Amino acid sequence: MDLYLIPGLGADHRIFSKLETGDHAVHHLDWPEMPRGSTLHDFAVAMSVGIDAQRPHALIGMSMGGMVAQEMAAITDPAMVVIISSWKGPHEMPPALRMLRGKHPERLLTKAFLERLMPMVRWQMGVETPESVLLFNSLVGVYNVAQLKVQIAAGLNWDGPVRRPEQLVHIHGDQDRLMPLGSVQGVQVVKGGGHFMVYDSALAVSILLKHALSKGASL
C-alpha cells in the first residue's frame, strides 16, 4: 500500500524522518504555495494531484497535515487515514483557540514577531532534546511569513472534513501542549508524547502506526 505523508504547519517531510512504516511505499507531500484566502479544502485539492488514487493508499498527516488528510480523503478515497497530533474538527480545539476563529490573528504575524514567539512555540511543540531543537530550527524559514499566514488562517478556520473518512485512526500524545488531549476524543494515546512526538517519540508512534496499517491493508 502506498503511504502519503503530510507534515504539519510550517514543517516539511523531515518531520517524518524517524518514522518506521514497514514495507509500504512512502511518498511525501509538502505544502504547496497557495493564494491568500485558501481553505484546507483548497490545499487538499492541490495536494491530491500528487496521489495515484487508482492504487491502494493511506493518508498519514501530522498536526495540520492530519486535518488536510481528512479533506483529501473525500477526493482520493484512501483505504484509511491516520492522523497524528491533530484534530478531527473545531470541536476538538481548546475554547480559547475557537474564540479566534474568524478574527484572523495571523494578520499580526511579521518576521520579527515570529522570531520573538519562537521560545514559546518550541515549548508548545515539546521541542526539548538537542536533536529535536536542531530539526525545529532548520524548519523555521522553510515557508515565508506570507505563506505561514495562509496556512494558519486555513487551519484556524477549518470547519471539519467535508466527509468523515470511513477508516480513521487518531494517534495523540498525552503531553501535547499545542493541541491538548483534554479536548480530543477517540484517540490512541502515546504516554509522554508531545506535539513533536512523530519525531522525538517516533518508536512509540511507529508501533501504533504499523498496527493500524496492518489492519487497513486487509480491508
mmCIF file of C-alpha atoms in Angstrom, residues 11 22 46 75 109 125 143-144 151 164 183 194 206 214:
data_model
loop_
_atom_site.group_PDB
_atom_site.id
_atom_site.type_symbol
_atom_site.label_atom_id
_atom_site.label_comp_id
_atom_site.label_asym_id
_atom_site.label_seq_id
_atom_site.Cartn_x
_atom_site.Cartn_y
_atom_site.Cartn_z
ATOM 1 C CA ALA A 11 7.106 21.874 8.509
ATOM 2 C CA GLY A 22 7.318 -1.205 7.356
ATOM 3 C CA ALA A 46 -3.896 20.965 -4.744
ATOM 4 C CA ILE A 75 -11.104 13.214 -3.075
ATOM 5 C CA LEU A 109 2.334 37.950 12.169
ATOM 6 C CA MET A 125 5.696 21.829 20.479
ATOM 7 C CA TYR A 143 7.955 28.901 4.350
ATOM 8 C CA ASN A 144 7.869 32.689 4.215
ATOM 9 C CA GLN A 151 -1.645 28.117 6.376
ATOM 10 C CA ARG A 164 -15.644 11.886 7.598
ATOM 11 C CA SER A 183 -10.411 18.437 24.083
ATOM 12 C CA GLY A 194 4.202 15.927 22.969
ATOM 13 C CA SER A 206 5.585 3.820 14.664
ATOM 14 C CA SER A 214 -1.727 -3.849 9.115
#
